[in-house]
Short mmCIF file of C-alpha atoms and ligand atoms in Angstrom, two decimals:
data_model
loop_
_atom_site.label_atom_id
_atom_site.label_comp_id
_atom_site.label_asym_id
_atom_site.label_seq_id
_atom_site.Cartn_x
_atom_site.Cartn_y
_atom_site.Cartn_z
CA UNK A 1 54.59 -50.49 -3.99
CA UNK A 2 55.18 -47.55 -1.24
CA UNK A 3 51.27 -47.64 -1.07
CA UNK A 4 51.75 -51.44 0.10
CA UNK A 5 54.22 -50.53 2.41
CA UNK A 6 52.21 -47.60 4.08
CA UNK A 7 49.28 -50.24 4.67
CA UNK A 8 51.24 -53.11 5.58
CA UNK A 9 53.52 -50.81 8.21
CA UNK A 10 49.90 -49.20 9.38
CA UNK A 11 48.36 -53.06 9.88
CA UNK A 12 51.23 -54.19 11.97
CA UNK A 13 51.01 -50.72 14.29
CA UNK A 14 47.24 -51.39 14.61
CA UNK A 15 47.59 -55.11 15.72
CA UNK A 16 50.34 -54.30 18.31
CA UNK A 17 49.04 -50.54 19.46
CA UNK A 18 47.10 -50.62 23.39
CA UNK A 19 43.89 -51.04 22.80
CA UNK A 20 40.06 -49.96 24.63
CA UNK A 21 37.09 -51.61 23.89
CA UNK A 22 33.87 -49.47 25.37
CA UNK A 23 31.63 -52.14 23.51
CA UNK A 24 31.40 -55.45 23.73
CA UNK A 25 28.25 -57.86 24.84
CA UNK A 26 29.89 -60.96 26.64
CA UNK A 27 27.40 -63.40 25.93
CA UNK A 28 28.23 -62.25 22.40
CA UNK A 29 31.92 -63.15 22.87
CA UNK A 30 30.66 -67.19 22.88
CA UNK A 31 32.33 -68.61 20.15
CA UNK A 32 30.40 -72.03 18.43
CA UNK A 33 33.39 -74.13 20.07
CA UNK A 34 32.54 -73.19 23.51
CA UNK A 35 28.67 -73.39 22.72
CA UNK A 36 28.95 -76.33 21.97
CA UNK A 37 31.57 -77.51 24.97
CA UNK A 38 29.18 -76.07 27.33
CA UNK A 39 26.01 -77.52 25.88
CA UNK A 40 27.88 -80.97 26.34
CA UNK A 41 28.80 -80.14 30.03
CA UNK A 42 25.15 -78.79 31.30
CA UNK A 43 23.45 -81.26 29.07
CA UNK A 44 21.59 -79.17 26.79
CA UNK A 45 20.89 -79.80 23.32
CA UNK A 46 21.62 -77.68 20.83
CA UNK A 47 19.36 -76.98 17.45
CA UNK A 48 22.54 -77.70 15.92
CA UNK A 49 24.47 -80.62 14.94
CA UNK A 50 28.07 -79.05 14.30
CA UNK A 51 30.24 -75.90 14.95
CA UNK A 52 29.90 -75.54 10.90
CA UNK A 53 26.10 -75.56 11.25
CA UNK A 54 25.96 -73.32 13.73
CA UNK A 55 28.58 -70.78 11.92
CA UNK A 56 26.28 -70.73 8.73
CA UNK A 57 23.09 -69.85 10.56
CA UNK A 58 25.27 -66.20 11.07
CA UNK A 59 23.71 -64.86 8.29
CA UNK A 60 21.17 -61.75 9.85
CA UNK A 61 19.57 -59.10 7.52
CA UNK A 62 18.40 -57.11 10.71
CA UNK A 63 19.09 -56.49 14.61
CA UNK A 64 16.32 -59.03 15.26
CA UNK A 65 17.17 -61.70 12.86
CA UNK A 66 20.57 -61.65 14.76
CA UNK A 67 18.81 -61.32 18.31
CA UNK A 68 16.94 -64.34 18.04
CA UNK A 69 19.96 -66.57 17.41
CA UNK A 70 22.30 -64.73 20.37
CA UNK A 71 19.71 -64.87 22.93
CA UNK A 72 19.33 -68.87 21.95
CA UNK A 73 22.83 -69.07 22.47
CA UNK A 74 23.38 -68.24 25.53
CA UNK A 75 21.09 -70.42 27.00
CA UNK A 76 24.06 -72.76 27.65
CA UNK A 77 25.30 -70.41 30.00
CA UNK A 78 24.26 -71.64 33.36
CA UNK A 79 26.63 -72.13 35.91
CA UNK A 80 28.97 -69.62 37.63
CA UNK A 81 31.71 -71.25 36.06
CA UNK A 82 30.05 -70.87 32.37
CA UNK A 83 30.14 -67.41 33.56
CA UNK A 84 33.34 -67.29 34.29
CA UNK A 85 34.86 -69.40 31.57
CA UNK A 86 32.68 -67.41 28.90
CA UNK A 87 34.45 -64.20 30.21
CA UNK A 88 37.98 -65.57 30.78
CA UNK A 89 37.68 -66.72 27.39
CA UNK A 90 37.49 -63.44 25.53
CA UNK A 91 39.99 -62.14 27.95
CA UNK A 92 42.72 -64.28 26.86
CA UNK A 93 41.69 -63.10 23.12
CA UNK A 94 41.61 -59.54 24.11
CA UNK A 95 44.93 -59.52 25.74
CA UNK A 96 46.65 -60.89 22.75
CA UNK A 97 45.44 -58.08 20.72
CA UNK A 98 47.02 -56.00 23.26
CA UNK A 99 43.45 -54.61 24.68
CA UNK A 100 44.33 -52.60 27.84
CA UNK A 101 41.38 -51.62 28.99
CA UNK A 102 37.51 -53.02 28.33
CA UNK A 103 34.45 -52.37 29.19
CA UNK A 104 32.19 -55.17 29.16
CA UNK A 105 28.73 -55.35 28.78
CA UNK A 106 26.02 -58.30 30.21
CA UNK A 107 22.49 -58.92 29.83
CA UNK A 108 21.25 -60.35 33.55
CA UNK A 109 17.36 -60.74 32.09
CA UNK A 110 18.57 -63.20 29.23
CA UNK A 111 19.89 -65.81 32.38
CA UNK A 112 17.02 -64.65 35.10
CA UNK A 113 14.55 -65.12 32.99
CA UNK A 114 15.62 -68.64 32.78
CA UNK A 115 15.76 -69.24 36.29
CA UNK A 116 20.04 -68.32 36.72
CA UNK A 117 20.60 -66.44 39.90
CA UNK A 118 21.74 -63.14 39.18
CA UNK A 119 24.22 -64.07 41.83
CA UNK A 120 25.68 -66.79 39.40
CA UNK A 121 25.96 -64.77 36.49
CA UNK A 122 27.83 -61.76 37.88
CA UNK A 123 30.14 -63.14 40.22
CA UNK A 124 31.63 -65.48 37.18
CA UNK A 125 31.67 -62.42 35.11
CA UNK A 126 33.24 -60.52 38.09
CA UNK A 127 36.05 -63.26 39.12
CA UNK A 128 37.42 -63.57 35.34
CA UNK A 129 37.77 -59.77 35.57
CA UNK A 130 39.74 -59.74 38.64
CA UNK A 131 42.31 -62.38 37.28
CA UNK A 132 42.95 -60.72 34.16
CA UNK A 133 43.58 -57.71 36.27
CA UNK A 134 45.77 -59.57 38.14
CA UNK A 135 47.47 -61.98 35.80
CA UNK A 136 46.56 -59.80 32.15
CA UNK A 137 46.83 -56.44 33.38
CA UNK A 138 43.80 -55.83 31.89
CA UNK A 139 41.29 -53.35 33.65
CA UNK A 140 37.40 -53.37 32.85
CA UNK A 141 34.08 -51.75 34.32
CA UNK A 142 31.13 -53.91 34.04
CA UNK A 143 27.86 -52.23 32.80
CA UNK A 144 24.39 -53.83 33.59
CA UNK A 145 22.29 -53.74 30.16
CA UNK A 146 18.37 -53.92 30.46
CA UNK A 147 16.48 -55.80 27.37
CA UNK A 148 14.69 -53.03 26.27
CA UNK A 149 11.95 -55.27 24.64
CA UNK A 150 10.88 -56.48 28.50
CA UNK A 151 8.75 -53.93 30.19
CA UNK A 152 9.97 -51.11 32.25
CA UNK A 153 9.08 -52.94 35.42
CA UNK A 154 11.46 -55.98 34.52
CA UNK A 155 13.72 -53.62 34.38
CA UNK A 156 13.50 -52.00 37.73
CA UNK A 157 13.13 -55.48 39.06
CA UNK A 158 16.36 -56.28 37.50
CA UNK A 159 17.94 -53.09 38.89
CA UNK A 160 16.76 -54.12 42.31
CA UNK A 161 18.50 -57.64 41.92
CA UNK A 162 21.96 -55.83 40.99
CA UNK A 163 22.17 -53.37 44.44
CA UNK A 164 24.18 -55.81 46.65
CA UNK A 165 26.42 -56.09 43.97
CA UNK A 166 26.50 -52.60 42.91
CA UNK A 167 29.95 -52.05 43.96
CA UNK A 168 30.89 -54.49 40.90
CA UNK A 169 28.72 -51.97 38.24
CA UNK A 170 30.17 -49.58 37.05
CA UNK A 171 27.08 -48.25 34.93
CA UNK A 172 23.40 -49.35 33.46
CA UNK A 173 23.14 -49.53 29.58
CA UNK A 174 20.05 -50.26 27.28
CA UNK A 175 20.24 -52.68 24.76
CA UNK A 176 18.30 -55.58 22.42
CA UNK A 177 15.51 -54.98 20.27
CA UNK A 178 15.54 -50.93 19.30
CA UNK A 179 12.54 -50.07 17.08
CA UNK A 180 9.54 -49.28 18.76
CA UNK A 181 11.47 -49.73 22.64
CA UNK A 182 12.58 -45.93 22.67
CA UNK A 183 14.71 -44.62 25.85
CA UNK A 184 11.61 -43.14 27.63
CA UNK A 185 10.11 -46.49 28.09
CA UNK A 186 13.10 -46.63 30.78
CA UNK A 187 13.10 -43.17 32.19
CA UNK A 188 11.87 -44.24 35.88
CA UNK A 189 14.71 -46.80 35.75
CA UNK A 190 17.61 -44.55 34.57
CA UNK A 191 16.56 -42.17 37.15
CA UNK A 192 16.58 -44.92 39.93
CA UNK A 193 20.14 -46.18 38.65
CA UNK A 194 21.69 -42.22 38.63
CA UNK A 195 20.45 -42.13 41.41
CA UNK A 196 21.78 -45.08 43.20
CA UNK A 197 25.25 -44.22 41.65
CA UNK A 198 25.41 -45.67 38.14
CA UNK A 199 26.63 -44.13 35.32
CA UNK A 200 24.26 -44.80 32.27
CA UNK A 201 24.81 -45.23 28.70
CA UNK A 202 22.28 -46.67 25.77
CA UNK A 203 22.16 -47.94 22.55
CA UNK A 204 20.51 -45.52 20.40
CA UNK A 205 20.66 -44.32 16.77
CA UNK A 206 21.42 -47.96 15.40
CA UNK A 207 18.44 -49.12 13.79
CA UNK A 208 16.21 -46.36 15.57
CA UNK A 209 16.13 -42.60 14.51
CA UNK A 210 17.83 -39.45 15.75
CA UNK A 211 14.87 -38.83 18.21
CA UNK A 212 16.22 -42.08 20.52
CA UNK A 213 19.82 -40.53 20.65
CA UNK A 214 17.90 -37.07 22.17
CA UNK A 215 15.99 -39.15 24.57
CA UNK A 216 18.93 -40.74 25.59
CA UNK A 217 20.63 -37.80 26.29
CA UNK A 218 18.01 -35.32 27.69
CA UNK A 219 15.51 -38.41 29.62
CA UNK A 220 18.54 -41.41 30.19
CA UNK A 221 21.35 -38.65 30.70
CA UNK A 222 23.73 -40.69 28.90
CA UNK A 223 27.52 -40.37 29.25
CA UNK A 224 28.17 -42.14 26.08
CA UNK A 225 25.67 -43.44 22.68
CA UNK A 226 26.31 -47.13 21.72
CA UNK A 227 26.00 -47.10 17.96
CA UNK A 228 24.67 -43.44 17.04
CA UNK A 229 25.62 -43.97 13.30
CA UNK A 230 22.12 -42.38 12.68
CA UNK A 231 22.47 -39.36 14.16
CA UNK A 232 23.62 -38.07 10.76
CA UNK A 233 20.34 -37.44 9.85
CA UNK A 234 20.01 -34.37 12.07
CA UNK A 235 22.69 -31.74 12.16
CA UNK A 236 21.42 -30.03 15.40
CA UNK A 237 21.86 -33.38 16.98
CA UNK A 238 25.34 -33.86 15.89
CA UNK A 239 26.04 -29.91 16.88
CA UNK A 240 25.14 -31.23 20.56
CA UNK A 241 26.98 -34.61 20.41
CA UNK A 242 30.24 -32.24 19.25
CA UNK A 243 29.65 -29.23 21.60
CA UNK A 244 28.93 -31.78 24.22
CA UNK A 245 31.85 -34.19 23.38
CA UNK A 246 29.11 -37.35 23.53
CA UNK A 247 31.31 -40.46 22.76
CA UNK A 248 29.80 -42.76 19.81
CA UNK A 249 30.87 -46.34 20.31
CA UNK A 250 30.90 -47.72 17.07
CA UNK A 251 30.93 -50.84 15.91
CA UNK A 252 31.89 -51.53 12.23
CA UNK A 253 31.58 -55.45 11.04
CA UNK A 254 28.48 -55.59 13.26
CA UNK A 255 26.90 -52.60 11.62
CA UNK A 256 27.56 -54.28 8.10
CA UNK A 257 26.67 -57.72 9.69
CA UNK A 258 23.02 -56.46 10.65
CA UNK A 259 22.64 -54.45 7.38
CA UNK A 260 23.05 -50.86 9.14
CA UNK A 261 25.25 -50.30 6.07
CA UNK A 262 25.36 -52.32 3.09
CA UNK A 263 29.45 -52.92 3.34
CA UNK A 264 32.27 -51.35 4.80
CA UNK A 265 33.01 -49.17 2.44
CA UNK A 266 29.68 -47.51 2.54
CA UNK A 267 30.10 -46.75 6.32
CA UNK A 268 29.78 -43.25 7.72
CA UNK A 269 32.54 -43.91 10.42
CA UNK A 270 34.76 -41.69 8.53
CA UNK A 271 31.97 -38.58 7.85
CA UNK A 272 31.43 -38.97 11.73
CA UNK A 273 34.93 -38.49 12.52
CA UNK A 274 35.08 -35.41 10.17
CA UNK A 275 32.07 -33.32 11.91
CA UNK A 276 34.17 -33.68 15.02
CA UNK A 277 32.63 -36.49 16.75
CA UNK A 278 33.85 -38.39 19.24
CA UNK A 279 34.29 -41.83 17.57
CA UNK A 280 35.38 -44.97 19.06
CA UNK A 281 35.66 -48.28 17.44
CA UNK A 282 34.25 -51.60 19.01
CA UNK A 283 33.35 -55.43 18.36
CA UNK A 284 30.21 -55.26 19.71
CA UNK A 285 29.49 -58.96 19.54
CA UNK A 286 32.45 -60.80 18.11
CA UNK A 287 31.66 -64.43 18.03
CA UNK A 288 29.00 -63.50 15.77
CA UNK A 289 30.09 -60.99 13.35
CA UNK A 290 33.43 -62.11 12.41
CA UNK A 291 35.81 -60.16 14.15
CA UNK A 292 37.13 -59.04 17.47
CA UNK A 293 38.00 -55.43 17.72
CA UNK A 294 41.54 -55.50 15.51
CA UNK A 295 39.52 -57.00 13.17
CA UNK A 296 37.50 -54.33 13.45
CA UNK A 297 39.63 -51.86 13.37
CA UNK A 298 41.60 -53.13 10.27
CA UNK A 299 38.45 -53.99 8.21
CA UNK A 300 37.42 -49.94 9.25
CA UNK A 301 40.97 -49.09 7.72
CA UNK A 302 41.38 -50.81 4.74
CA UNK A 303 37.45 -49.93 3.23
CA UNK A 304 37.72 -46.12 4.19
CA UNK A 305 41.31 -46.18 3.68
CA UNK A 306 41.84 -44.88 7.31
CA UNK A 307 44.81 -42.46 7.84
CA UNK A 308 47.00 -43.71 11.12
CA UNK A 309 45.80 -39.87 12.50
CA UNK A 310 42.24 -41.06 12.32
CA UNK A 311 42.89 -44.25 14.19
CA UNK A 312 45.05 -42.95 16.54
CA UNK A 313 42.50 -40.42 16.86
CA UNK A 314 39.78 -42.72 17.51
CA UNK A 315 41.82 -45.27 20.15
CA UNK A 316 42.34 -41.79 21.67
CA UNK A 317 38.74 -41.11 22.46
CA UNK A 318 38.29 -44.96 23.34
CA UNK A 319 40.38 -44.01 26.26
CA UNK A 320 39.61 -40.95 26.78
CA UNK A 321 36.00 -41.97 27.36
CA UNK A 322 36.37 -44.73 29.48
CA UNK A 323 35.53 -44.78 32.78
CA UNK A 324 38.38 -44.77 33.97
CA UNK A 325 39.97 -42.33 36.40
CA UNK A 326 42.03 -39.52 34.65
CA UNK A 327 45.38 -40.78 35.81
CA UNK A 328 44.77 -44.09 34.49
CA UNK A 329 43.52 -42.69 31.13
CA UNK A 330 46.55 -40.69 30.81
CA UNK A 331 49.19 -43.55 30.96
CA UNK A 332 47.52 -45.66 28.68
CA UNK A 333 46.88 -42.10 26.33
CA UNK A 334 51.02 -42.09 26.92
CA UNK A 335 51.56 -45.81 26.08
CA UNK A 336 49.52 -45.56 22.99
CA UNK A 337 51.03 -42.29 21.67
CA UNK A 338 55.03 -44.30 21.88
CA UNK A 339 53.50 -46.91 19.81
CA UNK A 340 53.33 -44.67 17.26
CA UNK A 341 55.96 -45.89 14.33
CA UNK A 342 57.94 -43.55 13.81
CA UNK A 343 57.79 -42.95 9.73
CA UNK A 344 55.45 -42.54 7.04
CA UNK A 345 52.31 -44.03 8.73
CA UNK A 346 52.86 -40.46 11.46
CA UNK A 347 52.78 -37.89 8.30
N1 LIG B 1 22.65 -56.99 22.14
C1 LIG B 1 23.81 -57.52 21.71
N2 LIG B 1 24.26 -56.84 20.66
C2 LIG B 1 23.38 -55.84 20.42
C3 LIG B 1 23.28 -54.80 19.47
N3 LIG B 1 24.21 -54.62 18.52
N4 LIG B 1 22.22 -53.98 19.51
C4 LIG B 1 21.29 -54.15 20.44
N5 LIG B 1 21.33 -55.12 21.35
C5 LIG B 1 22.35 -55.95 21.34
ZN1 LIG B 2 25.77 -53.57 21.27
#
């Protein structure tokens, strides 16, 4: 009975509480409805016949099994207004889960590879982010993600397309198919991209082994590791990601989704948080894993039977390592910390 009350007090903070999201793929915010409203309106036919159809081909046992299906998906994305619709579209969701701040990651190569203008893709992505700044209050940072399973030259090529618009980037990140495409593959480019002013972050450590998370850091210079849940499997790697204060954006129901872990409860979100890392929780792709980041969050809570100091803990770090400037991280730190309820959930 009190135990009931604890969780169902807890759930209703978590829903309501200011949120951060440091992961998230927008072409993997495309829900099946919208799929299939866009295939209609560019004329494109789908290989499915209903939104039910397409819903039960989510079932992935790995990264790639999951890749093959997202990357199919978004070819219905085409116009700037797709762009922009696609984007507005999980903005709307995001700012009824009270999600402050986001940070949003696209995949250029997976629309110029198909002939889109990079042109078209960003400045669809870029106008839905300034209304929801205006009209949300939402901020964002955009980061540029290379498809590490296209050569290091695409890449570069691809980094070349994105300097007019550079003041829109915040940062480059590395993402798509992880086995056998390890950081150094994009060392040249990373350097480039620091160079020009980007920040950079990777995924690393989600299907691949520790030894991607230290090229990250030592050959990418990371600021942050999307995923990392592997790094587990070498303590002098997780001494450095500690000393260092390395953010890990996690991502729960897409971790159990691709078969990282086998379900919830067997996630290592909770051991990660107690070797002092800096955790942060993320939807990663919501349209296809079944949740967007409350979900997430509440999924998280209820298998590892989350404490509220965890999760405040964790939404913490989300803003903390934003990339945002520090007066803007502390109001929204401020704002999250009076959401706390005051009773048992704060013991
Ligand atoms: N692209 C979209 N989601 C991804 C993930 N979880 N890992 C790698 N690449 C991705
Ligand atoms: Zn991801």
């Amino acid at each position: 009975m009190g135990e009931a009350l604890i969780v169902d007090t807890l759930e209703s903070w978590i829903r309501q509480m200011p949120k951060a999201e440091l992961h998230l793929h927008i072409e993997g915010s495309l829900e099946p409805e919208l799929m299939f409203a866009l295939a209609q309106r560019n004329n494109i036919s789908l290989p499915f016949k209903s939104i039910d159809e397409v819903k039960q081909a989510y079932s992935f046992h790995n990264l790639q099994s999951f890749l093959d299906i997202y990357y199919q998906g978004a070819q219905v994305l085409q116009t700037e207004a797709d762009f922009y619709d696609l984007t507005w579209a999980y903005l709307k969701r995001a700012s009824a889960e009270n999600i402050r701040h986001v940070e949003i990651f696209f995949d250029p190569q997976t629309h110029t590879e198909r002939g889109i203008a990079f042109e078209t893709v960003i400045t669809g992505i870029h106008n839905a982010l300034e209304d929801a700044k205006s009209q949300l209050k939402i901020s964002s940072r955009l980061i540029l993600c290379f498809l590490r399973h296209l050569s290091a030259e695409l890449a570069m090529e691809t980094l070349y397309q994105a300097l007019p618009f550079k003041h829109w980037i915040i940062a480059v990140g590395l993402d798509s198919s992880e086995l056998g495409n390890p950081p150094e593959k994009f060392k040249a480019v990373f350097d480039k991209a620091r160079q020009e002013g980007f920040l950079a972050v990777a995924h690393a450590g989600e299907e691949g082994p520790p030894e991607y998370i230290w090229q990250a850091l030592d050959l990418l210079k990371v600021a942050r590791i999307d995923h990392g849940v592997r790094c587990v499997e070498d303590p002098r790697l997780v001494e450095r990601l500690v000393k260092e204060e390395i953010p890990l954006t996690v991502c729960p129901l897409s971790n159990v989704k691709l078969r990282v872990f086998d379900t919830m409860a067997d996630h290592n979100l909770k051991q990660l948080l107690a070797k002092g890392l800096k955790v942060t929780l993320n939807s990663d792709d919501p349209a296809y894993f079944g949740g967007y980041l409350t979900q997430n969050i509440v999924s998280a809570q209820e298998a590892l039977n989350l404490t509220a100091e965890e999760i405040l803990q964790m939404m913490r770090n989300a803003f903390e390592a934003s990339f945002l400037e520090n007066p803007e991280k502390q109001a929204l730190i401020q704002d999250l910390e009076h959401s706390l309820p005051v009773g048992p959930v704060s013991h």
